[in-house]
Amino acid sequence: MPRSATPVGERPFQIDPSTGSPVTELERLCRLLARASLFNGLACEDIARFARGVREVRVARGEILFHRGDPCLGFHLILDGQIKLAFTSAEGNEKVVDILYAGRSFGEAVMFMDKPYVVMAQALTDATLLHIGKQVFFEEMSGDPVFCRKIIAGLAQRLHLLMADVESYSLRSGRDRVVGYLLREEEREGDGVSEGAVSLRLPTSKGTIASRLNLTQEHFSRILNELTSAGLIQVEGRTIHIPDIGRLRRSLG
């Protein structure tokens, strides 16, 4: 089971390694919240009010954060690590909906609808998250229209990404989906170069990535082999070498 930290106010002072000064648990959580784009622009006192409903959660690789059907009591913000959201069947089949990284949040939609979770969440790596309780969140939202608009904008962006996924699954070939994924990964972890050689490391297993792209693992591996034969990539375990990323980008249909 995920390990929750002791509630705010019950933990001792800690030492800030950058200054050597003691900080309270509330101050520490406020600093963590302030790093998230969702809370950018909020005054310190506003963030402190949100922090009253926050608990820190640590999960080890492979641990389940929640199952489909579990009650949603708030939403999660990833501080470090990777989290997989997936549909599962009684037969053990799985469809990966998303792979989330540090800085991303999830669970807001079902929290607003007051519904149980419709997917399961599992740690792909050791991960640390903040859980923001919905009661405090709703109380603070009600008096801040600017913050409400940020929440709506975030949900709208996810709807846009969902529609892009549907378009990709419906209209794009498996090859284009894989190339598009490699380009997005390079942009996420690289420096955004437009030409030349780059390398990237797949963040998780090929099976998980294949499911995210609505492909079988065999089809995903076959496409990697085709791209290798075309001289567009070189595969070394989970490391992908791209001799010319501009050429790979131009290969998209």
PDB file of N, CA and C in Angstrom, residues 121-193:
ATOM      1  N   ALA A 121      -4.217   3.364 -11.017  1.00  0.00           N
ATOM      2  CA  ALA A 121      -2.953   4.097 -11.097  1.00  0.00           C
ATOM      3  C   ALA A 121      -1.866   3.245 -10.462  1.00  0.00           C
ATOM      4  N   GLN A 122      -0.760   3.081 -11.178  1.00  0.00           N
ATOM      5  CA  GLN A 122       0.345   2.249 -10.706  1.00  0.00           C
ATOM      6  C   GLN A 122       1.664   2.973 -10.929  1.00  0.00           C
ATOM      7  N   ALA A 123       2.565   2.842  -9.970  1.00  0.00           N
ATOM      8  CA  ALA A 123       3.879   3.476 -10.091  1.00  0.00           C
ATOM      9  C   ALA A 123       4.760   2.667 -11.038  1.00  0.00           C
ATOM     10  N   LEU A 124       5.287   3.327 -12.065  1.00  0.00           N
ATOM     11  CA  LEU A 124       6.243   2.686 -12.969  1.00  0.00           C
ATOM     12  C   LEU A 124       7.662   2.765 -12.419  1.00  0.00           C
ATOM     13  N   THR A 125       7.885   3.711 -11.505  1.00  0.00           N
ATOM     14  CA  THR A 125       9.155   3.859 -10.798  1.00  0.00           C
ATOM     15  C   THR A 125       8.811   4.204  -9.353  1.00  0.00           C
ATOM     16  N   ASP A 126       9.790   4.202  -8.478  1.00  0.00           N
ATOM     17  CA  ASP A 126       9.558   4.799  -7.163  1.00  0.00           C
ATOM     18  C   ASP A 126       9.083   6.234  -7.387  1.00  0.00           C
ATOM     19  N   ALA A 127       8.087   6.658  -6.635  1.00  0.00           N
ATOM     20  CA  ALA A 127       7.504   7.979  -6.893  1.00  0.00           C
ATOM     21  C   ALA A 127       7.071   8.642  -5.593  1.00  0.00           C
ATOM     22  N   THR A 128       7.081   9.963  -5.617  1.00  0.00           N
ATOM     23  CA  THR A 128       6.581  10.777  -4.513  1.00  0.00           C
ATOM     24  C   THR A 128       5.509  11.700  -5.064  1.00  0.00           C
ATOM     25  N   LEU A 129       4.375  11.745  -4.380  1.00  0.00           N
ATOM     26  CA  LEU A 129       3.248  12.550  -4.833  1.00  0.00           C
ATOM     27  C   LEU A 129       2.686  13.348  -3.670  1.00  0.00           C
ATOM     28  N   LEU A 130       1.937  14.372  -3.999  1.00  0.00           N
ATOM     29  CA  LEU A 130       1.121  15.077  -3.024  1.00  0.00           C
ATOM     30  C   LEU A 130      -0.338  14.773  -3.327  1.00  0.00           C
ATOM     31  N   HIS A 131      -1.090  14.447  -2.283  1.00  0.00           N
ATOM     32  CA  HIS A 131      -2.534  14.260  -2.422  1.00  0.00           C
ATOM     33  C   HIS A 131      -3.221  15.480  -1.837  1.00  0.00           C
ATOM     34  N   ILE A 132      -4.003  16.183  -2.667  1.00  0.00           N
ATOM     35  CA  ILE A 132      -4.708  17.391  -2.232  1.00  0.00           C
ATOM     36  C   ILE A 132      -6.163  17.021  -1.988  1.00  0.00           C
ATOM     37  N   GLY A 133      -6.599  17.084  -0.734  1.00  0.00           N
ATOM     38  CA  GLY A 133      -7.953  16.692  -0.370  1.00  0.00           C
ATOM     39  C   GLY A 133      -9.005  17.601  -0.984  1.00  0.00           C
ATOM     40  N   LYS A 134     -10.134  17.009  -1.411  1.00  0.00           N
ATOM     41  CA  LYS A 134     -11.116  17.793  -2.157  1.00  0.00           C
ATOM     42  C   LYS A 134     -11.867  18.796  -1.279  1.00  0.00           C
ATOM     43  N   GLN A 135     -12.041  18.518   0.008  1.00  0.00           N
ATOM     44  CA  GLN A 135     -12.796  19.451   0.843  1.00  0.00           C
ATOM     45  C   GLN A 135     -12.090  20.802   0.935  1.00  0.00           C
ATOM     46  N   VAL A 136     -10.806  20.786   1.285  1.00  0.00           N
ATOM     47  CA  VAL A 136     -10.041  22.034   1.356  1.00  0.00           C
ATOM     48  C   VAL A 136      -9.928  22.664  -0.025  1.00  0.00           C
ATOM     49  N   PHE A 137      -9.731  21.850  -1.045  1.00  0.00           N
ATOM     50  CA  PHE A 137      -9.591  22.358  -2.407  1.00  0.00           C
ATOM     51  C   PHE A 137     -10.853  23.100  -2.831  1.00  0.00           C
ATOM     52  N   PHE A 138     -12.018  22.508  -2.583  1.00  0.00           N
ATOM     53  CA  PHE A 138     -13.277  23.156  -2.968  1.00  0.00           C
ATOM     54  C   PHE A 138     -13.496  24.446  -2.184  1.00  0.00           C
ATOM     55  N   GLU A 139     -13.139  24.433  -0.911  1.00  0.00           N
ATOM     56  CA  GLU A 139     -13.303  25.638  -0.094  1.00  0.00           C
ATOM     57  C   GLU A 139     -12.477  26.788  -0.651  1.00  0.00           C
ATOM     58  N   GLU A 140     -11.241  26.506  -1.045  1.00  0.00           N
ATOM     59  CA  GLU A 140     -10.364  27.559  -1.552  1.00  0.00           C
ATOM     60  C   GLU A 140     -10.759  27.993  -2.962  1.00  0.00           C
ATOM     61  N   MET A 141     -11.237  27.057  -3.756  1.00  0.00           N
ATOM     62  CA  MET A 141     -11.666  27.386  -5.119  1.00  0.00           C
ATOM     63  C   MET A 141     -12.833  28.352  -5.139  1.00  0.00           C
ATOM     64  N   SER A 142     -13.742  28.178  -4.190  1.00  0.00           N
ATOM     65  CA  SER A 142     -14.991  28.942  -4.213  1.00  0.00           C
ATOM     66  C   SER A 142     -14.764  30.443  -4.120  1.00  0.00           C
ATOM     67  N   GLY A 143     -13.640  30.863  -3.561  1.00  0.00           N
ATOM     68  CA  GLY A 143     -13.391  32.297  -3.417  1.00  0.00           C
ATOM     69  C   GLY A 143     -12.333  32.839  -4.349  1.00  0.00           C
ATOM     70  N   ASP A 144     -11.947  32.073  -5.369  1.00  0.00           N
ATOM     71  CA  ASP A 144     -10.856  32.510  -6.249  1.00  0.00           C
ATOM     72  C   ASP A 144     -11.191  32.196  -7.702  1.00  0.00           C
ATOM     73  N   PRO A 145     -11.864  33.114  -8.407  1.00  0.00           N
ATOM     74  CA  PRO A 145     -12.244  32.853  -9.805  1.00  0.00           C
ATOM     75  C   PRO A 145     -11.054  32.661 -10.736  1.00  0.00           C
ATOM     76  N   VAL A 146      -9.935  33.323 -10.467  1.00  0.00           N
ATOM     77  CA  VAL A 146      -8.751  33.156 -11.321  1.00  0.00           C
ATOM     78  C   VAL A 146      -8.230  31.727 -11.225  1.00  0.00           C
ATOM     79  N   PHE A 147      -8.191  31.200 -10.001  1.00  0.00           N
ATOM     80  CA  PHE A 147      -7.747  29.823  -9.810  1.00  0.00           C
ATOM     81  C   PHE A 147      -8.715  28.850 -10.475  1.00  0.00           C
ATOM     82  N   CYS A 148     -10.014  29.139 -10.397  1.00  0.00           N
ATOM     83  CA  CYS A 148     -11.015  28.291 -11.051  1.00  0.00           C
ATOM     84  C   CYS A 148     -10.761  28.214 -12.552  1.00  0.00           C
ATOM     85  N   ARG A 149     -10.418  29.346 -13.152  1.00  0.00           N
ATOM     86  CA  ARG A 149     -10.154  29.348 -14.593  1.00  0.00           C
ATOM     87  C   ARG A 149      -8.923  28.513 -14.926  1.00  0.00           C
ATOM     88  N   LYS A 150      -7.922  28.508 -14.046  1.00  0.00           N
ATOM     89  CA  LYS A 150      -6.740  27.679 -14.282  1.00  0.00           C
ATOM     90  C   LYS A 150      -7.111  26.197 -14.259  1.00  0.00           C
ATOM     91  N   ILE A 151      -7.993  25.831 -13.332  1.00  0.00           N
ATOM     92  CA  ILE A 151      -8.438  24.442 -13.256  1.00  0.00           C
ATOM     93  C   ILE A 151      -9.185  24.061 -14.526  1.00  0.00           C
ATOM     94  N   ILE A 152     -10.108  24.930 -14.955  1.00  0.00           N
ATOM     95  CA  ILE A 152     -10.885  24.660 -16.166  1.00  0.00           C
ATOM     96  C   ILE A 152      -9.966  24.561 -17.380  1.00  0.00           C
ATOM     97  N   ALA A 153      -8.970  25.448 -17.452  1.00  0.00           N
ATOM     98  CA  ALA A 153      -8.027  25.416 -18.572  1.00  0.00           C
ATOM     99  C   ALA A 153      -7.252  24.100 -18.592  1.00  0.00           C
ATOM    100  N   GLY A 154      -6.855  23.621 -17.419  1.00  0.00           N
ATOM    101  CA  GLY A 154      -6.130  22.355 -17.346  1.00  0.00           C
ATOM    102  C   GLY A 154      -6.976  21.182 -17.799  1.00  0.00           C
ATOM    103  N   LEU A 155      -8.246  21.164 -17.377  1.00  0.00           N
ATOM    104  CA  LEU A 155      -9.145  20.092 -17.797  1.00  0.00           C
ATOM    105  C   LEU A 155      -9.428  20.174 -19.290  1.00  0.00           C
ATOM    106  N   ALA A 156      -9.561  21.402 -19.815  1.00  0.00           N
ATOM    107  CA  ALA A 156      -9.797  21.579 -21.251  1.00  0.00           C
ATOM    108  C   ALA A 156      -8.602  21.082 -22.057  1.00  0.00           C
ATOM    109  N   GLN A 157      -7.395  21.332 -21.552  1.00  0.00           N
ATOM    110  CA  GLN A 157      -6.198  20.860 -22.246  1.00  0.00           C
ATOM    111  C   GLN A 157      -6.178  19.339 -22.313  1.00  0.00           C
ATOM    112  N   ARG A 158      -6.609  18.680 -21.238  1.00  0.00           N
ATOM    113  CA  ARG A 158      -6.631  17.217 -21.248  1.00  0.00           C
ATOM    114  C   ARG A 158      -7.678  16.689 -22.220  1.00  0.00           C
ATOM    115  N   LEU A 159      -8.806  17.389 -22.319  1.00  0.00           N
ATOM    116  CA  LEU A 159      -9.814  16.999 -23.304  1.00  0.00           C
ATOM    117  C   LEU A 159      -9.244  17.126 -24.714  1.00  0.00           C
ATOM    118  N   HIS A 160      -8.498  18.203 -24.954  1.00  0.00           N
ATOM    119  CA  HIS A 160      -7.858  18.397 -26.259  1.00  0.00           C
ATOM    120  C   HIS A 160      -6.876  17.259 -26.553  1.00  0.00           C
ATOM    121  N   LEU A 161      -6.083  16.859 -25.557  1.00  0.00           N
ATOM    122  CA  LEU A 161      -5.136  15.766 -25.748  1.00  0.00           C
ATOM    123  C   LEU A 161      -5.860  14.449 -25.987  1.00  0.00           C
ATOM    124  N   LEU A 162      -7.004  14.258 -25.304  1.00  0.00           N
ATOM    125  CA  LEU A 162      -7.797  13.046 -25.515  1.00  0.00           C
ATOM    126  C   LEU A 162      -8.307  12.982 -26.948  1.00  0.00           C
ATOM    127  N   MET A 163      -8.784  14.113 -27.465  1.00  0.00           N
ATOM    128  CA  MET A 163      -9.252  14.157 -28.847  1.00  0.00           C
ATOM    129  C   MET A 163      -8.104  13.893 -29.818  1.00  0.00           C
ATOM    130  N   ALA A 164      -6.923  14.402 -29.491  1.00  0.00           N
ATOM    131  CA  ALA A 164      -5.749  14.137 -30.332  1.00  0.00           C
ATOM    132  C   ALA A 164      -5.416  12.649 -30.335  1.00  0.00           C
ATOM    133  N   ASP A 165      -5.581  11.986 -29.171  1.00  0.00           N
ATOM    134  CA  ASP A 165      -5.364  10.545 -29.103  1.00  0.00           C
ATOM    135  C   ASP A 165      -6.349   9.804 -30.001  1.00  0.00           C
ATOM    136  N   VAL A 166      -7.627  10.182 -29.917  1.00  0.00           N
ATOM    137  CA  VAL A 166      -8.655   9.526 -30.733  1.00  0.00           C
ATOM    138  C   VAL A 166      -8.336   9.698 -32.216  1.00  0.00           C
ATOM    139  N   GLU A 167      -7.929  10.917 -32.594  1.00  0.00           N
ATOM    140  CA  GLU A 167      -7.550  11.166 -33.987  1.00  0.00           C
ATOM    141  C   GLU A 167      -6.372  10.279 -34.391  1.00  0.00           C
ATOM    142  N   SER A 168      -5.381  10.179 -33.521  1.00  0.00           N
ATOM    143  CA  SER A 168      -4.193   9.383 -33.830  1.00  0.00           C
ATOM    144  C   SER A 168      -4.552   7.915 -34.012  1.00  0.00           C
ATOM    145  N   TYR A 169      -5.357   7.361 -33.081  1.00  0.00           N
ATOM    146  CA  TYR A 169      -5.730   5.956 -33.165  1.00  0.00           C
ATOM    147  C   TYR A 169      -6.563   5.673 -34.412  1.00  0.00           C
ATOM    148  N   SER A 170      -7.397   6.651 -34.800  1.00  0.00           N
ATOM    149  CA  SER A 170      -8.346   6.446 -35.892  1.00  0.00           C
ATOM    150  C   SER A 170      -7.735   6.680 -37.264  1.00  0.00           C
ATOM    151  N   LEU A 171      -6.853   7.667 -37.387  1.00  0.00           N
ATOM    152  CA  LEU A 171      -6.415   8.121 -38.705  1.00  0.00           C
ATOM    153  C   LEU A 171      -4.935   7.919 -38.987  1.00  0.00           C
ATOM    154  N   ARG A 172      -4.119   7.750 -37.970  1.00  0.00           N
ATOM    155  CA  ARG A 172      -2.673   7.644 -38.195  1.00  0.00           C
ATOM    156  C   ARG A 172      -2.218   6.185 -38.141  1.00  0.00           C
ATOM    157  N   SER A 173      -1.248   5.886 -38.958  1.00  0.00           N
ATOM    158  CA  SER A 173      -0.691   4.530 -38.970  1.00  0.00           C
ATOM    159  C   SER A 173       0.089   4.268 -37.690  1.00  0.00           C
ATOM    160  N   GLY A 174       0.314   2.987 -37.408  1.00  0.00           N
ATOM    161  CA  GLY A 174       1.118   2.645 -36.249  1.00  0.00           C
ATOM    162  C   GLY A 174       2.511   3.237 -36.337  1.00  0.00           C
ATOM    163  N   ARG A 175       3.075   3.268 -37.533  1.00  0.00           N
ATOM    164  CA  ARG A 175       4.406   3.832 -37.725  1.00  0.00           C
ATOM    165  C   ARG A 175       4.430   5.307 -37.341  1.00  0.00           C
ATOM    166  N   ASP A 176       3.434   6.068 -37.790  1.00  0.00           N
ATOM    167  CA  ASP A 176       3.392   7.493 -37.459  1.00  0.00           C
ATOM    168  C   ASP A 176       3.190   7.710 -35.963  1.00  0.00           C
ATOM    169  N   ARG A 177       2.426   6.826 -35.322  1.00  0.00           N
ATOM    170  CA  ARG A 177       2.227   6.952 -33.875  1.00  0.00           C
ATOM    171  C   ARG A 177       3.546   6.755 -33.134  1.00  0.00           C
ATOM    172  N   VAL A 178       4.325   5.772 -33.565  1.00  0.00           N
ATOM    173  CA  VAL A 178       5.611   5.511 -32.909  1.00  0.00           C
ATOM    174  C   VAL A 178       6.584   6.662 -33.156  1.00  0.00           C
ATOM    175  N   VAL A 179       6.664   7.135 -34.395  1.00  0.00           N
ATOM    176  CA  VAL A 179       7.551   8.264 -34.697  1.00  0.00           C
ATOM    177  C   VAL A 179       7.137   9.491 -33.895  1.00  0.00           C
ATOM    178  N   GLY A 180       5.828   9.770 -33.847  1.00  0.00           N
ATOM    179  CA  GLY A 180       5.346  10.911 -33.075  1.00  0.00           C
ATOM    180  C   GLY A 180       5.698  10.791 -31.608  1.00  0.00           C
ATOM    181  N   TYR A 181       5.591   9.569 -31.063  1.00  0.00           N
ATOM    182  CA  TYR A 181       5.942   9.349 -29.658  1.00  0.00           C
ATOM    183  C   TYR A 181       7.427   9.619 -29.423  1.00  0.00           C
ATOM    184  N   LEU A 182       8.293   9.117 -30.306  1.00  0.00           N
ATOM    185  CA  LEU A 182       9.734   9.329 -30.142  1.00  0.00           C
ATOM    186  C   LEU A 182      10.078  10.812 -30.201  1.00  0.00           C
ATOM    187  N   LEU A 183       9.421  11.541 -31.087  1.00  0.00           N
ATOM    188  CA  LEU A 183       9.683  12.980 -31.193  1.00  0.00           C
ATOM    189  C   LEU A 183       9.227  13.715 -29.940  1.00  0.00           C
ATOM    190  N   ARG A 184       8.077  13.321 -29.393  1.00  0.00           N
ATOM    191  CA  ARG A 184       7.591  13.968 -28.158  1.00  0.00           C
ATOM    192  C   ARG A 184       8.514  13.662 -26.987  1.00  0.00           C
ATOM    193  N   GLU A 185       8.994  12.424 -26.908  1.00  0.00           N
ATOM    194  CA  GLU A 185       9.907  12.062 -25.825  1.00  0.00           C
ATOM    195  C   GLU A 185      11.215  12.839 -25.925  1.00  0.00           C
ATOM    196  N   GLU A 186      11.726  12.996 -27.140  1.00  0.00           N
ATOM    197  CA  GLU A 186      12.964  13.759 -27.301  1.00  0.00           C
ATOM    198  C   GLU A 186      12.754  15.206 -26.885  1.00  0.00           C
ATOM    199  N   GLU A 187      11.592  15.756 -27.233  1.00  0.00           N
ATOM    200  CA  GLU A 187      11.299  17.139 -26.849  1.00  0.00           C
ATOM    201  C   GLU A 187      11.159  17.266 -25.341  1.00  0.00           C
ATOM    202  N   ARG A 188      10.567  16.241 -24.699  1.00  0.00           N
ATOM    203  CA  ARG A 188      10.346  16.286 -23.253  1.00  0.00           C
ATOM    204  C   ARG A 188      11.663  16.226 -22.490  1.00  0.00           C
ATOM    205  N   GLU A 189      12.576  15.366 -22.929  1.00  0.00           N
ATOM    206  CA  GLU A 189      13.809  15.186 -22.150  1.00  0.00           C
ATOM    207  C   GLU A 189      15.032  15.823 -22.787  1.00  0.00           C
ATOM    208  N   GLY A 190      14.897  16.344 -24.010  1.00  0.00           N
ATOM    209  CA  GLY A 190      16.044  16.904 -24.709  1.00  0.00           C
ATOM    210  C   GLY A 190      16.039  18.412 -24.710  1.00  0.00           C
ATOM    211  N   ASP A 191      16.822  18.981 -25.645  1.00  0.00           N
ATOM    212  CA  ASP A 191      16.942  20.439 -25.718  1.00  0.00           C
ATOM    213  C   ASP A 191      16.229  21.017 -26.933  1.00  0.00           C
ATOM    214  N   GLY A 192      15.374  20.204 -27.565  1.00  0.00           N
ATOM    215  CA  GLY A 192      14.564  20.720 -28.659  1.00  0.00           C
ATOM    216  C   GLY A 192      15.333  21.000 -29.933  1.00  0.00           C
ATOM    217  N   VAL A 193      16.427  20.264 -30.185  1.00  0.00           N
ATOM    218  CA  VAL A 193      17.196  20.500 -31.409  1.00  0.00           C
ATOM    219  C   VAL A 193      16.357  20.124 -32.621  1.00  0.00           C
TER     220      VAL A 193
END
